Amino acid sequence: MLNPPEEDGLLDVLIVGAGLSGIGAAAILQARCPGKRYAILEARDASGGTWDLFRYPGIRSDSDMYTLGYAFKPWLDARAIADGPSILRYIRETAREHGIDAHIRYGHKVVRAEWSSAAACWTVHADGPDGATRTVRARFLYMCSGYYSYDRAYRPEFEGEDGYRGRIVQPQFWPRDLDYSGKRVVVIGSGATAVTLVPAMAQQAAHVTMLQRSPTYVVARPSEYRFARRLQKLLPARAAYWGTRWRVILESMLLYRLARAKPDLAKQRIVEMARHQLGPGFDVATHFTPSYKVWDQRVCVVPDGDMFRAIRKGQASVVTDHIARFTERGLLLESGRELEADVVVMATGLSLSILGGAAITVDGRPFAPNEAMSYKGMMLSDLPNCVMSFGYTNASWTLKADLTAEWVCRLLKHMDRRGQQVAVVRREAGVTPAPFLSFTSGYVQRAAALLPQQGSRRPWQVYQNYLQDMMTIRYGRIADGVIRFGREGTMP
């Protein structure tokens, strides 16, 4: 148990969030900058972030663990697509092995962060577990709080909900007392959460219906990679992990580039794979043929084709329609069909949150993230000594998070060598702004007004490409002429 924050003095680095990104950032910071004093503020009473928050049936990764896992800690489980509890154990094991647990202050929700150029430090205000507000001072603020709100999910309201006799639940706030055995379930949504819930709930429910407004690309992948098992038999654990990791990275990048270069061919192939899984009698054209291009939204993965299997067995079905209103017994659709349901699950998406939703000020002036431009997808213009961890949309989150943590250490060492205490990026003239994320997904579009911008040229572009990022982040110059450096009492 750490001393109260007020007794810690000035920290070198304050990490916000003890999830996958935060634990990884702390491990890399300890290894590369061993003399730095740091702490982690975690709003919840446990570590693990997403993997501790979500408790819905079947919770799992939709990325393989050879790339969602840390670069410095091999994933040794046989399953490439892992369940939530296994991922949570992996994160917590990492924290224990590196002594990170002792640096985490649980129950500390950051509500406000104030930068002072005169003192060249951040004063961070957090609501503590006892309800009192605590303050922490740090030279550097490292936001590893993810990109969505833990306190709220996107929840559309429908006419007639008050008269519905069944139960309505949200995956993000899964009730522990929910018994759906032998009951009729409707899952509203077609994203990663929905395709996870459907086969998991179908094992106990009388029937599960996935109700979607429009189809999503869904791809079956093996939960275990045979080539990974072969490498593990031939090579030491770390070498086998790296061999598998790089094969997956390169293969995924190639498939992504092919999909974007030849979208019609990619679409045809994915739809054909779904047809093969479901059989010739299934209406794939209606239920599994999206109107958008592959990777305009994230592609959903179903390990070992579990959702397709549940549909083939008659345990689950898909309905593509719009909701008119709730009825006493279920949902009335615009087509006139009524879906009877004992339980309705609103897998309708996330509510995005930038910088953990904290109010930020710079020398007393409010800072608006949506008015800033992103530098290499890590820093925001006019926001000193602050980095945010933001992963990929077309690959595993941790690939970018690891690179970001390495870069933070490079930046800190660069500043230490030159006796500098302040680093800030300023927008350049002639750089055309563009949306931070190019996804057409609903949760991204709803948050468009909250997100920062990216720019039309380096280093303001947000690449969804690990190799490009690796070259610019891991090997690019820190003093690139865009980052401005200064000493205490100045604002460069």
Tab-separated table of N, CA and C in Angstrom, residues 53-169:
chain	number	residue	atom	x	y	z
A	53	LEU	N	-13.525	-5.191	-16.317
A	53	LEU	CA	-14.833	-4.535	-16.361
A	53	LEU	C	-15.896	-5.425	-16.987
A	54	PHE	N	-15.588	-5.989	-18.159
A	54	PHE	CA	-16.595	-6.753	-18.891
A	54	PHE	C	-16.709	-8.170	-18.335
A	55	ARG	N	-17.925	-8.554	-17.969
A	55	ARG	CA	-18.176	-9.871	-17.378
A	55	ARG	C	-19.269	-10.637	-18.128
A	56	TYR	N	-19.599	-10.199	-19.336
A	56	TYR	CA	-20.691	-10.851	-20.043
A	56	TYR	C	-20.265	-12.235	-20.553
A	57	PRO	N	-21.209	-13.110	-20.840
A	57	PRO	CA	-20.887	-14.484	-21.253
A	57	PRO	C	-20.006	-14.528	-22.499
A	58	GLY	N	-18.962	-15.320	-22.427
A	58	GLY	CA	-18.104	-15.543	-23.583
A	58	GLY	C	-17.066	-14.470	-23.823
A	59	ILE	N	-16.947	-13.468	-22.945
A	59	ILE	CA	-16.023	-12.356	-23.176
A	59	ILE	C	-14.655	-12.875	-23.609
A	60	ARG	N	-14.129	-12.310	-24.690
A	60	ARG	CA	-12.881	-12.795	-25.273
A	60	ARG	C	-12.254	-11.683	-26.106
A	61	SER	N	-11.033	-11.916	-26.546
A	61	SER	CA	-10.369	-10.971	-27.443
A	61	SER	C	-10.880	-11.197	-28.859
A	62	ASP	N	-10.836	-10.141	-29.669
A	62	ASP	CA	-11.099	-10.333	-31.094
A	62	ASP	C	-9.812	-10.137	-31.879
A	63	SER	N	-8.697	-10.067	-31.155
A	63	SER	CA	-7.359	-10.065	-31.749
A	63	SER	C	-6.602	-11.265	-31.184
A	64	ASP	N	-5.647	-11.777	-31.942
A	64	ASP	CA	-4.856	-12.903	-31.440
A	64	ASP	C	-3.930	-12.429	-30.331
A	65	MET	N	-3.661	-13.306	-29.387
A	65	MET	CA	-2.867	-12.939	-28.230
A	65	MET	C	-1.378	-12.859	-28.521
A	66	TYR	N	-0.943	-13.331	-29.681
A	66	TYR	CA	0.468	-13.195	-30.028
A	66	TYR	C	0.809	-11.751	-30.377
A	67	THR	N	-0.198	-10.963	-30.708
A	67	THR	CA	0.022	-9.527	-30.943
A	67	THR	C	-0.693	-8.668	-29.905
A	68	LEU	N	-1.769	-9.172	-29.310
A	68	LEU	CA	-2.407	-8.427	-28.222
A	68	LEU	C	-1.578	-8.546	-26.947
A	69	GLY	N	-0.792	-9.615	-26.845
A	69	GLY	CA	0.127	-9.762	-25.728
A	69	GLY	C	1.288	-8.788	-25.843
A	70	TYR	N	2.001	-8.605	-24.738
A	70	TYR	CA	3.125	-7.677	-24.707
A	70	TYR	C	4.319	-8.223	-25.488
A	71	ALA	N	5.102	-7.308	-26.054
A	71	ALA	CA	6.311	-7.717	-26.763
A	71	ALA	C	7.308	-8.370	-25.811
A	72	PHE	N	7.305	-7.951	-24.543
A	72	PHE	CA	8.306	-8.421	-23.591
A	72	PHE	C	7.867	-9.643	-22.785
A	73	LYS	N	6.629	-10.085	-22.970
A	73	LYS	CA	6.153	-11.236	-22.195
A	73	LYS	C	5.437	-12.223	-23.124
A	74	PRO	N	6.054	-13.359	-23.412
A	74	PRO	CA	5.433	-14.328	-24.326
A	74	PRO	C	4.074	-14.816	-23.826
A	75	TRP	N	3.156	-14.963	-24.774
A	75	TRP	CA	1.860	-15.586	-24.494
A	75	TRP	C	2.047	-17.091	-24.671
A	76	LEU	N	1.882	-17.854	-23.603
A	76	LEU	CA	2.197	-19.278	-23.627
A	76	LEU	C	0.973	-20.176	-23.695
A	77	ASP	N	-0.212	-19.596	-23.557
A	77	ASP	CA	-1.438	-20.389	-23.638
A	77	ASP	C	-1.602	-20.924	-25.064
A	78	ALA	N	-2.230	-22.077	-25.185
A	78	ALA	CA	-2.424	-22.680	-26.511
A	78	ALA	C	-3.368	-21.866	-27.383
A	79	ARG	N	-4.288	-21.131	-26.767
A	79	ARG	CA	-5.302	-20.416	-27.531
A	79	ARG	C	-4.781	-19.078	-28.018
A	80	ALA	N	-4.927	-18.851	-29.303
A	80	ALA	CA	-4.576	-17.549	-29.866
A	80	ALA	C	-5.679	-16.534	-29.593
A	81	ILE	N	-6.935	-16.965	-29.743
A	81	ILE	CA	-8.093	-16.130	-29.401
A	81	ILE	C	-8.516	-16.535	-28.002
A	82	ALA	N	-8.209	-15.702	-27.031
A	82	ALA	CA	-8.335	-16.092	-25.630
A	82	ALA	C	-9.578	-15.499	-24.978
A	83	ASP	N	-10.043	-16.163	-23.924
A	83	ASP	CA	-11.182	-15.650	-23.158
A	83	ASP	C	-10.719	-14.566	-22.200
A	84	GLY	N	-11.678	-13.755	-21.763
A	84	GLY	CA	-11.384	-12.628	-20.897
A	84	GLY	C	-10.643	-12.978	-19.630
A	85	PRO	N	-11.086	-14.001	-18.871
A	85	PRO	CA	-10.368	-14.346	-17.640
A	85	PRO	C	-8.899	-14.703	-17.871
A	86	SER	N	-8.588	-15.361	-18.993
A	86	SER	CA	-7.193	-15.705	-19.288
A	86	SER	C	-6.370	-14.451	-19.558
A	87	ILE	N	-6.953	-13.497	-20.274
A	87	ILE	CA	-6.247	-12.245	-20.556
A	87	ILE	C	-6.032	-11.460	-19.264
A	88	LEU	N	-7.034	-11.455	-18.405
A	88	LEU	CA	-6.919	-10.762	-17.128
A	88	LEU	C	-5.800	-11.371	-16.284
A	89	ARG	N	-5.713	-12.695	-16.256
A	89	ARG	CA	-4.629	-13.351	-15.514
A	89	ARG	C	-3.271	-12.960	-16.079
A	90	TYR	N	-3.177	-12.878	-17.385
A	90	TYR	CA	-1.922	-12.503	-18.056
A	90	TYR	C	-1.502	-11.088	-17.655
A	91	ILE	N	-2.443	-10.153	-17.651
A	91	ILE	CA	-2.134	-8.766	-17.270
A	91	ILE	C	-1.673	-8.695	-15.818
A	92	ARG	N	-2.401	-9.355	-14.938
A	92	ARG	CA	-2.068	-9.300	-13.510
A	92	ARG	C	-0.773	-10.049	-13.204
A	93	GLU	N	-0.516	-11.115	-13.928
A	93	GLU	CA	0.747	-11.828	-13.770
A	93	GLU	C	1.911	-10.925	-14.162
A	94	THR	N	1.729	-10.165	-15.235
A	94	THR	CA	2.750	-9.208	-15.661
A	94	THR	C	3.017	-8.178	-14.564
A	95	ALA	N	1.950	-7.667	-13.980
A	95	ALA	CA	2.101	-6.664	-12.911
A	95	ALA	C	2.840	-7.245	-11.714
A	96	ARG	N	2.511	-8.480	-11.342
A	96	ARG	CA	3.195	-9.109	-10.204
A	96	ARG	C	4.671	-9.348	-10.509
A	97	GLU	N	4.951	-9.882	-11.688
A	97	GLU	CA	6.331	-10.211	-12.042
A	97	GLU	C	7.240	-8.986	-12.057
A	98	HIS	N	6.702	-7.844	-12.397
A	98	HIS	CA	7.500	-6.625	-12.511
A	98	HIS	C	7.359	-5.705	-11.296
A	99	GLY	N	6.650	-6.159	-10.277
A	99	GLY	CA	6.492	-5.343	-9.080
A	99	GLY	C	5.670	-4.091	-9.287
A	100	ILE	N	4.798	-4.120	-10.279
A	100	ILE	CA	4.010	-2.927	-10.620
A	100	ILE	C	2.859	-2.716	-9.645
A	101	ASP	N	2.363	-3.791	-9.053
A	101	ASP	CA	1.233	-3.694	-8.120
A	101	ASP	C	1.475	-2.644	-7.040
A	102	ALA	N	2.705	-2.557	-6.557
A	102	ALA	CA	3.014	-1.629	-5.459
A	102	ALA	C	2.884	-0.173	-5.871
A	103	HIS	N	2.822	0.097	-7.167
A	103	HIS	CA	2.739	1.475	-7.662
A	103	HIS	C	1.307	1.902	-8.010
A	104	ILE	N	0.353	0.986	-7.877
A	104	ILE	CA	-1.029	1.285	-8.293
A	104	ILE	C	-1.835	1.797	-7.108
A	105	ARG	N	-2.531	2.891	-7.310
A	105	ARG	CA	-3.470	3.410	-6.313
A	105	ARG	C	-4.876	3.184	-6.841
A	106	TYR	N	-5.541	2.233	-6.278
A	106	TYR	CA	-6.886	1.879	-6.729
A	106	TYR	C	-7.916	2.870	-6.194
A	107	GLY	N	-9.038	2.939	-6.904
A	107	GLY	CA	-10.129	3.803	-6.472
A	107	GLY	C	-9.840	5.280	-6.630
A	108	HIS	N	-8.884	5.624	-7.476
A	108	HIS	CA	-8.537	7.026	-7.716
A	108	HIS	C	-8.932	7.406	-9.144
A	109	LYS	N	-10.052	8.075	-9.271
A	109	LYS	CA	-10.554	8.485	-10.586
A	109	LYS	C	-10.107	9.911	-10.882
A	110	VAL	N	-9.333	10.070	-11.930
A	110	VAL	CA	-8.832	11.395	-12.311
A	110	VAL	C	-9.979	12.234	-12.865
A	111	VAL	N	-10.205	13.373	-12.268
A	111	VAL	CA	-11.285	14.249	-12.709
A	111	VAL	C	-10.760	15.558	-13.309
A	112	ARG	N	-9.529	15.936	-12.934
A	112	ARG	CA	-8.992	17.202	-13.426
A	112	ARG	C	-7.467	17.132	-13.435
A	113	ALA	N	-6.869	17.729	-14.456
A	113	ALA	CA	-5.403	17.797	-14.542
A	113	ALA	C	-5.012	19.196	-14.983
A	114	GLU	N	-4.109	19.812	-14.251
A	114	GLU	CA	-3.730	21.204	-14.498
A	114	GLU	C	-2.230	21.288	-14.769
A	115	TRP	N	-1.869	21.835	-15.927
A	115	TRP	CA	-0.457	22.037	-16.250
A	115	TRP	C	-0.030	23.447	-15.855
A	116	SER	N	1.134	23.526	-15.223
A	116	SER	CA	1.722	24.817	-14.862
A	116	SER	C	3.077	24.938	-15.542
A	117	SER	N	3.217	25.922	-16.423
A	117	SER	CA	4.513	26.151	-17.065
A	117	SER	C	5.526	26.694	-16.060
A	118	ALA	N	5.057	27.468	-15.095
A	118	ALA	CA	5.970	28.027	-14.096
A	118	ALA	C	6.672	26.925	-13.311
A	119	ALA	N	5.914	25.874	-12.968
A	119	ALA	CA	6.485	24.758	-12.204
A	119	ALA	C	6.909	23.599	-13.095
A	120	ALA	N	6.533	23.653	-14.384
A	120	ALA	CA	6.826	22.576	-15.339
A	120	ALA	C	6.352	21.230	-14.815
A	121	CYS	N	5.091	21.201	-14.366
A	121	CYS	CA	4.546	19.936	-13.882
A	121	CYS	C	3.021	19.946	-13.948
A	122	TRP	N	2.484	18.758	-13.803
A	122	TRP	CA	1.038	18.558	-13.748
A	122	TRP	C	0.590	18.411	-12.298
A	123	THR	N	-0.539	19.015	-11.984
A	123	THR	CA	-1.230	18.746	-10.720
A	123	THR	C	-2.523	18.037	-11.077
A	124	VAL	N	-2.615	16.805	-10.647
A	124	VAL	CA	-3.739	15.944	-11.032
A	124	VAL	C	-4.640	15.738	-9.820
A	125	HIS	N	-5.917	15.965	-10.022
A	125	HIS	CA	-6.906	15.805	-8.958
A	125	HIS	C	-7.710	14.536	-9.229
A	126	ALA	N	-7.795	13.695	-8.214
A	126	ALA	CA	-8.496	12.423	-8.364
A	126	ALA	C	-9.441	12.211	-7.189
A	127	ASP	N	-10.628	11.728	-7.481
A	127	ASP	CA	-11.564	11.347	-6.426
A	127	ASP	C	-11.101	10.021	-5.839
A	128	GLY	N	-10.791	10.023	-4.549
A	128	GLY	CA	-10.262	8.837	-3.888
A	128	GLY	C	-11.348	7.871	-3.451
A	129	PRO	N	-10.951	6.698	-2.957
A	129	PRO	CA	-11.927	5.680	-2.556
A	129	PRO	C	-12.806	6.101	-1.393
A	130	ASP	N	-12.347	7.073	-0.610
A	130	ASP	CA	-13.139	7.542	0.526
A	130	ASP	C	-14.005	8.745	0.159
A	131	GLY	N	-13.999	9.110	-1.124
A	131	GLY	CA	-14.797	10.244	-1.572
A	131	GLY	C	-14.062	11.561	-1.548
A	132	ALA	N	-12.919	11.591	-0.883
A	132	ALA	CA	-12.136	12.826	-0.820
A	132	ALA	C	-11.304	12.980	-2.096
A	133	THR	N	-11.039	14.232	-2.449
A	133	THR	CA	-10.222	14.504	-3.628
A	133	THR	C	-8.752	14.529	-3.228
A	134	ARG	N	-7.942	13.768	-3.940
A	134	ARG	CA	-6.505	13.722	-3.704
A	134	ARG	C	-5.791	14.436	-4.848
A	135	THR	N	-4.604	14.920	-4.574
A	135	THR	CA	-3.809	15.560	-5.621
A	135	THR	C	-2.470	14.850	-5.765
A	136	VAL	N	-2.003	14.769	-6.989
A	136	VAL	CA	-0.708	14.179	-7.306
A	136	VAL	C	0.004	15.122	-8.265
A	137	ARG	N	1.275	15.379	-8.015
A	137	ARG	CA	2.070	16.227	-8.897
A	137	ARG	C	3.071	15.370	-9.644
A	138	ALA	N	3.195	15.622	-10.946
A	138	ALA	CA	4.099	14.821	-11.766
A	138	ALA	C	4.629	15.654	-12.927
A	139	ARG	N	5.854	15.381	-13.316
A	139	ARG	CA	6.445	16.050	-14.470
A	139	ARG	C	5.757	15.647	-15.773
A	140	PHE	N	5.391	14.389	-15.849
A	140	PHE	CA	4.905	13.842	-17.109
A	140	PHE	C	3.617	13.066	-16.868
A	141	LEU	N	2.631	13.286	-17.734
A	141	LEU	CA	1.325	12.632	-17.615
A	141	LEU	C	1.162	11.649	-18.775
A	142	TYR	N	0.907	10.405	-18.439
A	142	TYR	CA	0.836	9.331	-19.432
A	142	TYR	C	-0.560	8.705	-19.343
A	143	MET	N	-1.409	9.041	-20.314
A	143	MET	CA	-2.809	8.620	-20.283
A	143	MET	C	-2.974	7.245	-20.932
A	144	CYS	N	-3.225	6.244	-20.106
A	144	CYS	CA	-3.446	4.863	-20.561
A	144	CYS	C	-4.848	4.419	-20.163
A	145	SER	N	-5.782	5.337	-20.270
A	145	SER	CA	-7.151	5.094	-19.795
A	145	SER	C	-8.084	4.590	-20.885
A	146	GLY	N	-7.532	4.235	-22.043
A	146	GLY	CA	-8.372	3.692	-23.098
A	146	GLY	C	-9.106	4.767	-23.870
A	147	TYR	N	-10.086	4.327	-24.629
A	147	TYR	CA	-10.775	5.267	-25.520
A	147	TYR	C	-12.285	5.288	-25.318
A	148	TYR	N	-12.781	4.581	-24.323
A	148	TYR	CA	-14.223	4.595	-24.095
A	148	TYR	C	-14.523	4.794	-22.614
A	149	SER	N	-15.735	5.231	-22.346
A	149	SER	CA	-16.171	5.510	-20.980
A	149	SER	C	-16.533	4.214	-20.261
A	150	TYR	N	-15.993	4.037	-19.063
A	150	TYR	CA	-16.362	2.878	-18.246
A	150	TYR	C	-17.703	3.090	-17.555
A	151	ASP	N	-18.101	4.351	-17.447
A	151	ASP	CA	-19.307	4.682	-16.682
A	151	ASP	C	-20.582	4.629	-17.503
A	152	ARG	N	-20.462	4.704	-18.810
A	152	ARG	CA	-21.659	4.684	-19.641
A	152	ARG	C	-21.352	4.011	-20.974
A	153	ALA	N	-22.357	3.379	-21.532
A	153	ALA	CA	-22.275	2.787	-22.867
A	153	ALA	C	-23.306	3.477	-23.747
A	154	TYR	N	-23.193	3.272	-25.042
A	154	TYR	CA	-24.202	3.847	-25.926
A	154	TYR	C	-25.488	3.041	-25.773
A	155	ARG	N	-26.536	3.727	-25.412
A	155	ARG	CA	-27.802	3.053	-25.098
A	155	ARG	C	-28.955	3.806	-25.738
A	156	PRO	N	-29.370	3.421	-26.963
A	156	PRO	CA	-30.522	4.088	-27.574
A	156	PRO	C	-31.801	3.781	-26.799
A	157	GLU	N	-32.723	4.707	-26.800
A	157	GLU	CA	-34.021	4.523	-26.153
A	157	GLU	C	-35.057	4.163	-27.213
A	158	PHE	N	-35.927	3.220	-26.894
A	158	PHE	CA	-36.959	2.775	-27.833
A	158	PHE	C	-38.344	2.976	-27.230
A	159	GLU	N	-39.272	3.283	-28.078
A	159	GLU	CA	-40.665	3.424	-27.646
A	159	GLU	C	-41.165	2.089	-27.081
A	160	GLY	N	-41.917	2.183	-26.004
A	160	GLY	CA	-42.557	1.004	-25.452
A	160	GLY	C	-41.722	0.222	-24.460
A	161	GLU	N	-40.513	0.691	-24.126
A	161	GLU	CA	-39.667	-0.061	-23.198
A	161	GLU	C	-40.332	-0.254	-21.833
A	162	ASP	N	-41.058	0.772	-21.381
A	162	ASP	CA	-41.677	0.695	-20.053
A	162	ASP	C	-42.711	-0.418	-19.960
A	163	GLY	N	-43.303	-0.763	-21.080
A	163	GLY	CA	-44.327	-1.805	-21.056
A	163	GLY	C	-43.803	-3.203	-21.290
A	164	TYR	N	-42.529	-3.325	-21.559
A	164	TYR	CA	-41.939	-4.636	-21.826
A	164	TYR	C	-41.823	-5.427	-20.531
A	165	ARG	N	-42.278	-6.680	-20.540
A	165	ARG	CA	-42.317	-7.496	-19.329
A	165	ARG	C	-41.019	-8.259	-19.066
A	166	GLY	N	-40.155	-8.314	-20.055
A	166	GLY	CA	-38.889	-9.018	-19.877
A	166	GLY	C	-37.831	-8.124	-19.258
A	167	ARG	N	-36.584	-8.540	-19.427
A	167	ARG	CA	-35.468	-7.806	-18.809
A	167	ARG	C	-34.541	-7.267	-19.898
A	168	ILE	N	-34.102	-6.024	-19.727
A	168	ILE	CA	-33.177	-5.390	-20.652
A	168	ILE	C	-31.837	-5.225	-19.939
A	169	VAL	N	-30.757	-5.705	-20.564
A	169	VAL	CA	-29.430	-5.601	-19.952
A	169	VAL	C	-28.439	-5.036	-20.964
